[in-house]
Short mmCIF file of C-alpha atoms and ligand atoms in Angstrom, two decimals:
data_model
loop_
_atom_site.label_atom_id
_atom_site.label_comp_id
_atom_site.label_asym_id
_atom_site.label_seq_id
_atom_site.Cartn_x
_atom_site.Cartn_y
_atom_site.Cartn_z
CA UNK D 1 3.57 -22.40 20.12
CA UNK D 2 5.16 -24.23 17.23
CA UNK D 3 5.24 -22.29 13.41
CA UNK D 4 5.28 -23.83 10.22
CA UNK D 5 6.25 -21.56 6.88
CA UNK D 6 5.17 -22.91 3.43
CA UNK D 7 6.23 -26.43 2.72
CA UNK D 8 4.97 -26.76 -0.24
CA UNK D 9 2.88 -24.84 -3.38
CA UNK D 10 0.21 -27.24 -3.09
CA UNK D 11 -0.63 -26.52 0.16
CA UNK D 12 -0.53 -22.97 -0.91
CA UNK D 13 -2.26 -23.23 -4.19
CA UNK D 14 -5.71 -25.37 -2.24
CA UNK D 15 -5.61 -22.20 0.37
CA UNK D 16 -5.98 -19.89 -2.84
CA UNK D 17 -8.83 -21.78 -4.04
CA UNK D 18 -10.68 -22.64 -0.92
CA UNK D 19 -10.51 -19.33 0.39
CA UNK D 20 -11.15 -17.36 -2.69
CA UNK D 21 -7.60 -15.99 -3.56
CA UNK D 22 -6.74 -17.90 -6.83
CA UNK D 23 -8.94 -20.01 -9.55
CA UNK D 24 -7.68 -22.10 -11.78
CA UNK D 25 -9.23 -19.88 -15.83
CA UNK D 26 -11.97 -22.04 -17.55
CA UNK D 27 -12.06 -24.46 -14.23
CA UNK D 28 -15.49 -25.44 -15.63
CA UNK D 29 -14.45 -26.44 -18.60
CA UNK D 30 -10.94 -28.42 -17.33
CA UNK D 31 -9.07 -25.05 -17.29
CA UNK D 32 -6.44 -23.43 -19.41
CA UNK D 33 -3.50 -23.96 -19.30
CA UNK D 34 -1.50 -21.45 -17.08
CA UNK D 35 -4.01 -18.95 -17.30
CA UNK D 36 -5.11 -17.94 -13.87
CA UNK D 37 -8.19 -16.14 -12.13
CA UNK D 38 -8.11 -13.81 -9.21
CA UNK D 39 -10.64 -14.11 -7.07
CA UNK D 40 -12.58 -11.97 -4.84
CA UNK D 41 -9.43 -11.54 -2.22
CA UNK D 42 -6.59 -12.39 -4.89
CA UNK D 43 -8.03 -8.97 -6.41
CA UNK D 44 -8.04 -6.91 -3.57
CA UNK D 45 -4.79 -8.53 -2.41
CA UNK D 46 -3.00 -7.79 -6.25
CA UNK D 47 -4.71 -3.90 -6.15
CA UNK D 48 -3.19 -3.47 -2.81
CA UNK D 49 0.37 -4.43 -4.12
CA UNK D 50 -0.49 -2.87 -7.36
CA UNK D 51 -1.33 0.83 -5.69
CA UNK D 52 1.92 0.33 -3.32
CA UNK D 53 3.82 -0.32 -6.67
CA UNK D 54 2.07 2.60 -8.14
CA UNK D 55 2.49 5.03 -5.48
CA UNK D 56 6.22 3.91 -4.67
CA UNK D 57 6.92 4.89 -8.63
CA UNK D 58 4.90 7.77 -9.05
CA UNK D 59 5.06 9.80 -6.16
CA UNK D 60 8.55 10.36 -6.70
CA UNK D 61 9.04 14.10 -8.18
CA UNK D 62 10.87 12.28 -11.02
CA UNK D 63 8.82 9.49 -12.49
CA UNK D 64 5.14 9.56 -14.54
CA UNK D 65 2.88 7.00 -15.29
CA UNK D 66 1.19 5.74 -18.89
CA UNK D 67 -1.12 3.69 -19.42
CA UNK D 68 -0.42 1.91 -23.26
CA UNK D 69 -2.38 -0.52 -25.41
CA UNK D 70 -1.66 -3.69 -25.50
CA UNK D 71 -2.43 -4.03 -29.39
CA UNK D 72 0.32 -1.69 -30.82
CA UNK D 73 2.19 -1.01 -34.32
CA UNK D 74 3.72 -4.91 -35.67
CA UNK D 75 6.71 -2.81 -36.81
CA UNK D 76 7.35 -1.95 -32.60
CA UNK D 77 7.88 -5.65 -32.04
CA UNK D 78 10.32 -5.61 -35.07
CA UNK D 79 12.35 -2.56 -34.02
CA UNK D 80 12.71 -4.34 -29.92
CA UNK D 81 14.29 -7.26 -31.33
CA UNK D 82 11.17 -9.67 -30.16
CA UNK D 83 9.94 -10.72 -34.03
CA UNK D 84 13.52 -11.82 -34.12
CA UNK D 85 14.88 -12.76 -31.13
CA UNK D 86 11.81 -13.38 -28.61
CA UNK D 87 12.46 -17.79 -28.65
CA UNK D 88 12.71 -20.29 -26.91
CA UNK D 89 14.83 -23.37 -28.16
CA UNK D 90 11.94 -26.17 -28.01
CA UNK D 91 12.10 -30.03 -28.98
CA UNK D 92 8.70 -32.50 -29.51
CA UNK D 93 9.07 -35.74 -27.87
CA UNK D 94 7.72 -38.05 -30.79
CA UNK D 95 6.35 -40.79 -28.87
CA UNK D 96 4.46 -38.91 -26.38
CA UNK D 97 4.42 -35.69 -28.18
CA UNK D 98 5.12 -33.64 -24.82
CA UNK D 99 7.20 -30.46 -25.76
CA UNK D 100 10.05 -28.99 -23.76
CA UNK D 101 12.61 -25.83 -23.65
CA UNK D 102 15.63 -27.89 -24.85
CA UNK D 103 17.73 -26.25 -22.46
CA UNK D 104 16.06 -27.18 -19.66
CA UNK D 105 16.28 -30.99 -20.04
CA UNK D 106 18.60 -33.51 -20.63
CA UNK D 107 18.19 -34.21 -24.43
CA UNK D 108 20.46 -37.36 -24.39
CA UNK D 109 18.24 -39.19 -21.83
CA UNK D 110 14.92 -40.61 -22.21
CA UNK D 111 11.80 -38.47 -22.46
CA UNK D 112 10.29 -37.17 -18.72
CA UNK D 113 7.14 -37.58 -18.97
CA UNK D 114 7.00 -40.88 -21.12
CA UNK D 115 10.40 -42.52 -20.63
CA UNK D 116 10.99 -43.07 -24.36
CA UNK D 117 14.72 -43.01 -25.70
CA UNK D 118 15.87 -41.27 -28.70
CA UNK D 119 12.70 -39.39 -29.38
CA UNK D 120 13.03 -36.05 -29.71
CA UNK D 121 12.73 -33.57 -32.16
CA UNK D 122 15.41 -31.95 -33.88
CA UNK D 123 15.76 -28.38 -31.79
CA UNK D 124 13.67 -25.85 -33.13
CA UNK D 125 13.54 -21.71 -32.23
CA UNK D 126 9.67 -20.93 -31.28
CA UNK D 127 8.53 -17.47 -30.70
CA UNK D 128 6.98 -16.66 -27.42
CA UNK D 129 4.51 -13.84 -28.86
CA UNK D 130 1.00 -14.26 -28.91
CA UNK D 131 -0.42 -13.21 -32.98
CA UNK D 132 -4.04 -12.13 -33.39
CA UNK D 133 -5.88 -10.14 -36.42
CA UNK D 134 -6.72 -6.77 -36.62
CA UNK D 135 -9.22 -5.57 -39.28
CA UNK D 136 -12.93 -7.27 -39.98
CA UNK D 137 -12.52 -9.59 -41.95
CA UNK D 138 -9.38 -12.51 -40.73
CA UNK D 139 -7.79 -12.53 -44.82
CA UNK D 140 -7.08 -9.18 -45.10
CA UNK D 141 -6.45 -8.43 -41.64
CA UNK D 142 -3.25 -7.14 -40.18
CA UNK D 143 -1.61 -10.14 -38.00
CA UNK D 144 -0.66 -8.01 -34.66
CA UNK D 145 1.25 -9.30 -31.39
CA UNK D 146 -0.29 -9.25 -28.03
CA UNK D 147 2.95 -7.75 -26.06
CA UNK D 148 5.03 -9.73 -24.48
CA UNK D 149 5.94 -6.72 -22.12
CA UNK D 150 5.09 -3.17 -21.23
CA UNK D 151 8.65 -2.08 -21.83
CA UNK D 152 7.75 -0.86 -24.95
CA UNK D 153 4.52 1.01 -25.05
CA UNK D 154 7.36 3.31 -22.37
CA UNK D 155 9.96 3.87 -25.10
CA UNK D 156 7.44 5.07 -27.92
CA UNK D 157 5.32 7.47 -25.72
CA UNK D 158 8.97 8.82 -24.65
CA UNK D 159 8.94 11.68 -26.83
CA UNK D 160 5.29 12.67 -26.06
CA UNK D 161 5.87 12.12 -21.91
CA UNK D 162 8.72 14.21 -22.10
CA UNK D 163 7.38 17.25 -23.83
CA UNK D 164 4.13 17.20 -22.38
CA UNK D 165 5.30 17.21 -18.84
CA UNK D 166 8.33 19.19 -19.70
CA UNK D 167 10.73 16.61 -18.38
CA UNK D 168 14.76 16.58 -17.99
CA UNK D 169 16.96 14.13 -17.34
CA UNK D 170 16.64 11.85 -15.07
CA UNK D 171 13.27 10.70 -15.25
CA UNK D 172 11.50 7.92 -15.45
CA UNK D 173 7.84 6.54 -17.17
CA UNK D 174 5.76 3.51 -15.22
CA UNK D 175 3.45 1.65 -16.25
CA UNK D 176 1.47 -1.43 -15.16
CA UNK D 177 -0.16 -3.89 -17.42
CA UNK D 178 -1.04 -7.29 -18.76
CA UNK D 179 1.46 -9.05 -21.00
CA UNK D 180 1.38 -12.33 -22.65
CA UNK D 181 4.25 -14.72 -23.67
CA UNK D 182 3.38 -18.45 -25.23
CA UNK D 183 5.44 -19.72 -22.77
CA UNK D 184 6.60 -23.41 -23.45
CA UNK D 185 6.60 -24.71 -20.02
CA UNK D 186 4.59 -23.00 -17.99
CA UNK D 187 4.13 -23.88 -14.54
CA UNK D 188 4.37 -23.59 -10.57
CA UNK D 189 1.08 -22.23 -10.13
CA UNK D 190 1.37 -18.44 -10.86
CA UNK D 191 4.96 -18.00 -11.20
CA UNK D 192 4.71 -18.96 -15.05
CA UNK D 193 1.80 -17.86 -16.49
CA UNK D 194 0.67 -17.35 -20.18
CA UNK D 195 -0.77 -14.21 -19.45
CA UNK D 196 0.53 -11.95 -16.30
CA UNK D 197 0.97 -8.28 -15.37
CA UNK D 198 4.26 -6.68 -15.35
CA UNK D 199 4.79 -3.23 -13.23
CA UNK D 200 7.88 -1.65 -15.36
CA UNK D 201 9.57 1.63 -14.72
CA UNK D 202 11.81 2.90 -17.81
CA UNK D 203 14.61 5.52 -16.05
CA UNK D 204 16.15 8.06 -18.44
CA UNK D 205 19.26 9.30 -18.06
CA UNK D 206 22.61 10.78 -19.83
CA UNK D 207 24.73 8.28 -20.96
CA UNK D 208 27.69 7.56 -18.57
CA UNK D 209 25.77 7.69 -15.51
CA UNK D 210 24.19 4.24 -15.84
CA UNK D 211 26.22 2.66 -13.04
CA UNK D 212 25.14 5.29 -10.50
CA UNK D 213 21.26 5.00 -11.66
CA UNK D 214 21.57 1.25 -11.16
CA UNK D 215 23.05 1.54 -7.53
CA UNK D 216 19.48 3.53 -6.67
CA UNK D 217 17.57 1.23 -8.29
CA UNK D 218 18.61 -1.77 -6.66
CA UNK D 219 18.45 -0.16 -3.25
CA UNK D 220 14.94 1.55 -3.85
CA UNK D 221 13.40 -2.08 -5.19
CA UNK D 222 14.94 -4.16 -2.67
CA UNK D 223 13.54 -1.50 -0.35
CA UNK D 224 10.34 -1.76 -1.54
CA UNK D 225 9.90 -5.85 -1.42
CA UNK D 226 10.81 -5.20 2.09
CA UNK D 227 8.31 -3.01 2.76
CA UNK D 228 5.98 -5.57 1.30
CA UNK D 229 6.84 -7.25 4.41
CA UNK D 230 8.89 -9.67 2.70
CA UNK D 231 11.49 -11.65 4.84
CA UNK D 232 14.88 -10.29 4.43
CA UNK D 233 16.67 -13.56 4.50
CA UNK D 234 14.05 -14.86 1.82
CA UNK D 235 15.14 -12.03 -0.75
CA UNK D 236 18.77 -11.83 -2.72
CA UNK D 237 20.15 -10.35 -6.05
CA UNK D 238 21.24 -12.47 -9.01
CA UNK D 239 23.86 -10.76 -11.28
CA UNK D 240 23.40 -11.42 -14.99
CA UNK D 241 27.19 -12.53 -16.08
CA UNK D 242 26.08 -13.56 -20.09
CA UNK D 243 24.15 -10.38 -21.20
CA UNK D 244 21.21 -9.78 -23.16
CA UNK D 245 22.42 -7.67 -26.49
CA UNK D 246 20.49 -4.53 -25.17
CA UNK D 247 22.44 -4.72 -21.72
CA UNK D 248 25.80 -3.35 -20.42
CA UNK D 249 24.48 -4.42 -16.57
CA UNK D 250 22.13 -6.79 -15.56
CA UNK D 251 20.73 -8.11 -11.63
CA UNK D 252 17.46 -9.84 -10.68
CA UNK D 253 15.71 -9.65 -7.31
CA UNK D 254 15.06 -13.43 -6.56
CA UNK D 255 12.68 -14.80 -3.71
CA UNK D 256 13.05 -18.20 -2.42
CA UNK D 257 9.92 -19.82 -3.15
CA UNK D 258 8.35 -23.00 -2.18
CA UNK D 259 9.84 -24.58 -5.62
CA UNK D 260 13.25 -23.12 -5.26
CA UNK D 261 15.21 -19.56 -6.16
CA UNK D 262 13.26 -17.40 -9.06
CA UNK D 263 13.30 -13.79 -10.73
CA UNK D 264 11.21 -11.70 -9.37
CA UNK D 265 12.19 -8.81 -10.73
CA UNK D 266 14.84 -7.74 -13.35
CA UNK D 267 16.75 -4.77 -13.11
CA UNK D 268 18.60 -3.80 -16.19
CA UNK D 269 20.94 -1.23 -17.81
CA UNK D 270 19.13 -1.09 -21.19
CA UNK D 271 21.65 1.45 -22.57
CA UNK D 272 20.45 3.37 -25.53
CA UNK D 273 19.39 0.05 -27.40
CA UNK D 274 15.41 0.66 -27.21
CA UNK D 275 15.41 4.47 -28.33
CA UNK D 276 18.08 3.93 -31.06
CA UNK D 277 15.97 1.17 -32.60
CA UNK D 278 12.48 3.11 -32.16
CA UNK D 279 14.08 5.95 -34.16
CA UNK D 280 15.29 3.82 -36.85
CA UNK D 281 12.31 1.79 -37.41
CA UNK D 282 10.09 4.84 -37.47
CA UNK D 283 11.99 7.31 -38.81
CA UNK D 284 11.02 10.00 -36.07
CA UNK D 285 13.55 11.93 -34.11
CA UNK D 286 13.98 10.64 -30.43
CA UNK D 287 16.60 12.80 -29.52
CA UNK D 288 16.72 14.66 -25.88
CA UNK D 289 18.11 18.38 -26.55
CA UNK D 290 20.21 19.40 -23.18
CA UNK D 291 19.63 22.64 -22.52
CA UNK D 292 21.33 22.65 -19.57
CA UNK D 293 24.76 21.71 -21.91
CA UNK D 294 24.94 23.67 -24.66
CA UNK D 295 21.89 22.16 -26.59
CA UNK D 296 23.58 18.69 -26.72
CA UNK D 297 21.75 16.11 -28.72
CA UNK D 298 21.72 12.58 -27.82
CA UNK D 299 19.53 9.06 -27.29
CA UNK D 300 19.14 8.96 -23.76
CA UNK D 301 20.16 5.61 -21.65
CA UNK D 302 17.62 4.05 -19.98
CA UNK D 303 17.51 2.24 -16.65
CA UNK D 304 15.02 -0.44 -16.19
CA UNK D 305 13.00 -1.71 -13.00
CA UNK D 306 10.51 -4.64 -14.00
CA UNK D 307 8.62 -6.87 -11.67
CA UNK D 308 5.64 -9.16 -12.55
CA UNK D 309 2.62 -8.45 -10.49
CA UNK D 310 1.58 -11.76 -10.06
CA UNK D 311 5.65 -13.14 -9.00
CA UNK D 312 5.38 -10.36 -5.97
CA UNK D 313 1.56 -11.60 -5.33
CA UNK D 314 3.03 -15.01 -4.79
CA UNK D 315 5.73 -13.98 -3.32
CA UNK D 316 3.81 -12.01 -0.66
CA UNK D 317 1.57 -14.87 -0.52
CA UNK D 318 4.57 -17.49 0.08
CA UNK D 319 5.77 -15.45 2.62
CA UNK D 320 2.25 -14.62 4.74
CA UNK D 321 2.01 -18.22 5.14
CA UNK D 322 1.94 -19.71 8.37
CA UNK D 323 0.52 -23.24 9.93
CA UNK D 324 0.72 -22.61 14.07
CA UNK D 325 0.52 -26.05 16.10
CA UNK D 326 0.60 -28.28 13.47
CA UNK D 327 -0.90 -31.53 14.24
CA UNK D 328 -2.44 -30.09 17.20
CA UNK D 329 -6.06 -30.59 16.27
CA UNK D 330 -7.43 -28.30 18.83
CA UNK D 331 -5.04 -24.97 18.50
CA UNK D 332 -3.79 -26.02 14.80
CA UNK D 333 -4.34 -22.74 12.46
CA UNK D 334 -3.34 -21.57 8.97
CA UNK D 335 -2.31 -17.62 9.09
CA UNK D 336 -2.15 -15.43 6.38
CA UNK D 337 0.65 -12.75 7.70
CA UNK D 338 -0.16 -10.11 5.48
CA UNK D 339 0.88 -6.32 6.29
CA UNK D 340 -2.27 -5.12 6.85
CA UNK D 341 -2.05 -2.22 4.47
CA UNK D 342 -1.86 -4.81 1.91
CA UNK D 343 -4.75 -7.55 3.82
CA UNK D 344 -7.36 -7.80 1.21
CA UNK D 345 -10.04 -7.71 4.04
CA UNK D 346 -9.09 -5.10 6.96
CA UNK D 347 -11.37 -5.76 9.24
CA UNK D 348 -14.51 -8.56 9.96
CA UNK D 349 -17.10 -7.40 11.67
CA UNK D 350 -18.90 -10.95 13.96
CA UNK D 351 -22.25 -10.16 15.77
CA UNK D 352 -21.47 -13.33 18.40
CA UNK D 353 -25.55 -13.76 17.81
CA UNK D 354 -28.01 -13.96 15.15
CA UNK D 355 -30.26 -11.77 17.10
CA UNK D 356 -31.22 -8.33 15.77
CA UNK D 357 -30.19 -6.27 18.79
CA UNK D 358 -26.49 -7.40 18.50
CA UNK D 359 -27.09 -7.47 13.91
CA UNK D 360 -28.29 -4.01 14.62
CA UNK D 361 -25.46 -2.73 16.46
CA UNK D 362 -22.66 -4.48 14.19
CA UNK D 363 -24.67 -3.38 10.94
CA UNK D 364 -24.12 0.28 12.14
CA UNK D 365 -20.51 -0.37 12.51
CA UNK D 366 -19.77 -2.23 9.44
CA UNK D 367 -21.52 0.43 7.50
CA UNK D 368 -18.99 2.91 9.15
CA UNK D 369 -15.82 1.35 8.39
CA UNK D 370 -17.05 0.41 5.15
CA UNK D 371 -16.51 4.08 4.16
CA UNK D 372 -12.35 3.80 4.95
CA UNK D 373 -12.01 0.44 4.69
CA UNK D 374 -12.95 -2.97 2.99
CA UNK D 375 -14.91 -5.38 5.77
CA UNK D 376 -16.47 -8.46 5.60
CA UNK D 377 -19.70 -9.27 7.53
CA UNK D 378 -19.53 -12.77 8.99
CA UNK D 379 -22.35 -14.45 10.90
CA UNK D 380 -21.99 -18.16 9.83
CA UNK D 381 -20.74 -20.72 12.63
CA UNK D 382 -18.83 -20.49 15.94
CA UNK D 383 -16.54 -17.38 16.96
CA UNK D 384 -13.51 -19.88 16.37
CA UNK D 385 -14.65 -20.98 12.81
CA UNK D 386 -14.93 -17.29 12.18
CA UNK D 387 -11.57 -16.46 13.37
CA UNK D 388 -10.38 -19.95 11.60
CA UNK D 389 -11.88 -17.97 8.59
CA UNK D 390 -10.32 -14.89 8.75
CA UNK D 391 -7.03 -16.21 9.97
CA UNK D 392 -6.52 -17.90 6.16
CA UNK D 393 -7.91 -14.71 4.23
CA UNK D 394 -4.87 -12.65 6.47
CA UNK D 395 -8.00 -10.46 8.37
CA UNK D 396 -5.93 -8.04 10.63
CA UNK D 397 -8.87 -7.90 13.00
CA UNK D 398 -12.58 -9.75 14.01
CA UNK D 399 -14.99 -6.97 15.33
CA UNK D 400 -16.99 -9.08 17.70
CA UNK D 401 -20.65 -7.36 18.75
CA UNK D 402 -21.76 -9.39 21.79
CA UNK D 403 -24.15 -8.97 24.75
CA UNK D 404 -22.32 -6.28 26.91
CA UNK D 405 -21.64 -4.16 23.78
CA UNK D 406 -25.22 -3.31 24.31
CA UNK D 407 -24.28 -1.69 27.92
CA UNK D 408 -20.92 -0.59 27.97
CA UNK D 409 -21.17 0.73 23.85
CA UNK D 410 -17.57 -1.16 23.38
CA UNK D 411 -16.61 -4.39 21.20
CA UNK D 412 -13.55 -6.73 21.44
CA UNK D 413 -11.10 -6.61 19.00
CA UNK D 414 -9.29 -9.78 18.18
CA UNK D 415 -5.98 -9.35 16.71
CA UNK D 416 -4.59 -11.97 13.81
CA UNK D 417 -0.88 -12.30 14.93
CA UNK D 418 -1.21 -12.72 18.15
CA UNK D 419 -5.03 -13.12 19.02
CA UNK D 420 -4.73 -11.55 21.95
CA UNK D 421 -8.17 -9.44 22.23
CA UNK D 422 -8.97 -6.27 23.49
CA UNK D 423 -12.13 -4.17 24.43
CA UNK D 424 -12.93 -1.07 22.84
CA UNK D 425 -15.43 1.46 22.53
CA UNK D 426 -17.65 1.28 19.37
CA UNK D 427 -16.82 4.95 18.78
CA UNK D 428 -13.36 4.57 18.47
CA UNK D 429 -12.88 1.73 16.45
CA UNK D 430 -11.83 3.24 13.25
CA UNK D 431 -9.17 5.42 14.57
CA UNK D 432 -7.85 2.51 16.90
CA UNK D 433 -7.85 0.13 13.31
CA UNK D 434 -6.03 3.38 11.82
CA UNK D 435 -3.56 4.02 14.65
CA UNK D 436 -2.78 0.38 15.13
CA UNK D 437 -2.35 -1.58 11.67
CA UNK D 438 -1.31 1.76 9.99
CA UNK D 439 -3.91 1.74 7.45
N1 GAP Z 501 10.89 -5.43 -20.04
C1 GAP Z 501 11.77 -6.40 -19.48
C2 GAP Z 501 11.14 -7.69 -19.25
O1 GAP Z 501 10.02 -7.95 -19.65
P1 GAP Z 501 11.57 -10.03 -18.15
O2 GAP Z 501 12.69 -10.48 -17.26
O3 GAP Z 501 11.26 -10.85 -19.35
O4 GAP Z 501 11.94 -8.53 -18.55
C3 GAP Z 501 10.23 -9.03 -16.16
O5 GAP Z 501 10.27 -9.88 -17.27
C4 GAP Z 501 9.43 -9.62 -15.03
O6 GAP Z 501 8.12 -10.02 -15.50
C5 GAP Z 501 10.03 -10.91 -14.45
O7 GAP Z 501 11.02 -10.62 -13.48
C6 GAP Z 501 8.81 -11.58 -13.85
O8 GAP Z 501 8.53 -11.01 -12.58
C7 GAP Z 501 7.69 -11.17 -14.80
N2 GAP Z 501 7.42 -12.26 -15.76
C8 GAP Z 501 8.07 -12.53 -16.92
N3 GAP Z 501 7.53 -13.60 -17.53
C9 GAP Z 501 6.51 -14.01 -16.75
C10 GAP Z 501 5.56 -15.08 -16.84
N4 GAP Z 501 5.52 -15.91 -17.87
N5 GAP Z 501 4.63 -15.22 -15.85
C11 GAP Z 501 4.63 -14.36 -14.79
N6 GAP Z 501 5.51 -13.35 -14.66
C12 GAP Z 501 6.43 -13.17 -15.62
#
């Protein structure tokens, strides 16, 4: 048997749509521009990751979660540096008026898209937040930022996370949420996207043991793309050598996607940048007292872990992809290699029949796994369509209800990775999908 990974993020982004992972927003009316849609299995696919995320973060005995709005104070955005800072360098092509990050092309050669020379803009700094109104009527109305990260609905509920859970340092605060970031070129499918969700984890700590928190953090989120099921060899850190002014230690997790190298997920040494400028710009006290040394005050350092939700979806989506026999027309089949704890569908239940003694039989079952586990129902075409089917949505097993299960009370079991199929008994099927795919 031949195996093919990805080749390319076409081929991955017509999988998304056909099979109902990925839609392009607005598609009826010619779309948005990188603004994206999850479909019925991109959304159980994303919660999956999501709750792994979630779980991974806070299970721990030392991190909580928040859950922030994403409309918050203008003067936050002011005190992080993003009303500022938050730009991208951007030139106008005058000719074709395309616009570009000026440090991404060539500005002494012609224009990309429309080959003109000499035609662009002098470089201009263009802020990457989002602006809407808040208040009735638009004149009067506060203009307020749609955030550009989580990050910072963290650092102002620090004081209140702390004290109500009666926290000491270490200890972290996760979150998961949409952001949005006017991003000037957008692009390779979902990598880029206008709006996304980040999954950030703020680590407090005592100043001076930053380097020691980072060397956990790296280790515990390369860890967890691995258990992801991410290839090792597709998976590397990037060290930041030019800093951000907030940083004293900067790496990215990269994946090698179908497009190249890219951050997935930045892990950074935030030092006490975020706190100090919080207390400043609101004039409330953010210092930790340390009880444990002499009633110390200080601004504690902070340790950040921040991955986009939708860069590990299409990471894990990269990855899962598999084309077996290519070119064979008779065993050639796309496979989605999910883990199954993450497989959107877990199991599909296929009476081989339209006929209601076998639809009666697989009804029962479906409506028993349905209580652990989420199953799809599929009577439409041949067994090998089906399994064609189920193969591309990354099914980790097709129930099949045929003729004998009516005697001998068993069904086969057809296994994704290997297809190899086994018989067994209709009253042990859910521990037997339990047991084996370690759901
Ligand atoms: N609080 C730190 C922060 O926001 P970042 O490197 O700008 O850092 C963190 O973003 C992560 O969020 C990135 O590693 C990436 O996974 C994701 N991300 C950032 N911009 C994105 C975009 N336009 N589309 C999709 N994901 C994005």
């Amino acid at each position: 048997m031949s195996e093919e990974n990805l080749q390319s993020m076409s081929d991955l982004v017509s999988l998304c749509k056909s099979r109902g992972f990925i839609f392009q927003s607005s598609e009826i009316y010619g779309g948005l521009g990188s603004c994206w849609d999850m479909g019925p299995l991109g959304v159980e696919l994303k919660n999956n990751i999501k709750n792994a995320w979630w779980r991974s973060m806070t299970f721990r005995d030392d991190v909580d979660g928040v859950d922030a709005a994403i409309l918050m104070h203008p003067l936050v955005w002011k005190a992080s540096g993003h009303v500022d800072n938050f730009t991208d360098p951007l030139v106008d092509c005058k000719s074709c008026k395309g616009r570009f990050r000026a440090d991404q092309i060539d500005l002494k050669a012609p224009c990309p898209t429309c080959k003109a020379k000499d035609s662009f803009t002098d470089i201009r700094n263009f802020n990457l937040m989002f602006t809407t109104h808040m208040g009735a009527v638009q004149e009067t109305a506060a203009e307020i930022y749609l955030r550009p990260e989580t990050a910072q609905g963290i650092f102002v509920n620090f004081l209140n996370v702390q004290s109500t859970m009666r926290r000491k340092l270490p200890f972290g605060i996760a979150q998961i949420g949409k952001a949005f970031r006017n991003e000037i070129t957008p692009g390779n499918f979902i990598f880029r996207m206008r709006e996304f969700e980040q999954m950030e984890m703020q680590y407090f700590i005592k100043p001076g043991t930053q380097a020691e928190a980072m060397e956990m953090w790296k280790e515990t989120r390369f860890q967890w793309h691995l258990d992801m099921g991410l290839r090792k060899e597709k998976l590397r850190f990037h060290k930041h050598e030019a800093l951000a002014h907030y940083a004293d230690a900067a790496f990215d997790i990269e994946y090698e996607f179908a497009h190249g190298w890219g951050e997935m997920e930045g892990i950074h040494s935030r030092t006490d940048f975020d706190l100090k400028q919080h207390m400043e710009f609101s004039k409330k006290n953010l210092m930790y007292v340390d009880q444990m040394d002499g009633n110390k005050k200080f601004i504690p350092y902070v340790l950040e872990t921040s991955v986009g939700a939708d860069r590990s979806l299409l990471a894990i989506l990269s990855d899962a992809y598999r084309v077996e026999n290519k070119g064979d027309a008779e065993k050639e089949r796309t496979v989605m290699r999910f883990k199954p704890s993450l497989a959107p569908i877990k199991a599909a239940i296929m009476p081989l029949m339209k006929k209601p003694e076998l639809e009666g039989t697989a009804d029962k079952l479906l409506r028993e796994l349905q209580k652990d586990f989420k199953c799809d129902y599929d009577t439409a075409g041949s067994i090998g369509k089906r399994y064609r089917r189920q193969d591309e949505a990354g099914t980790p097993a097709c129930i099949t209800v045929d003729f004998d299960t009516l005697t001998d009370q068993a069904v086969t079991v057809r296994h994704r990775d290997t297809m190899v199929q086994e018989r067994i008994a209709l009253d042990k099927v859910k521990m037997y999908l339990k047991d084996t795919f370690n759901l």
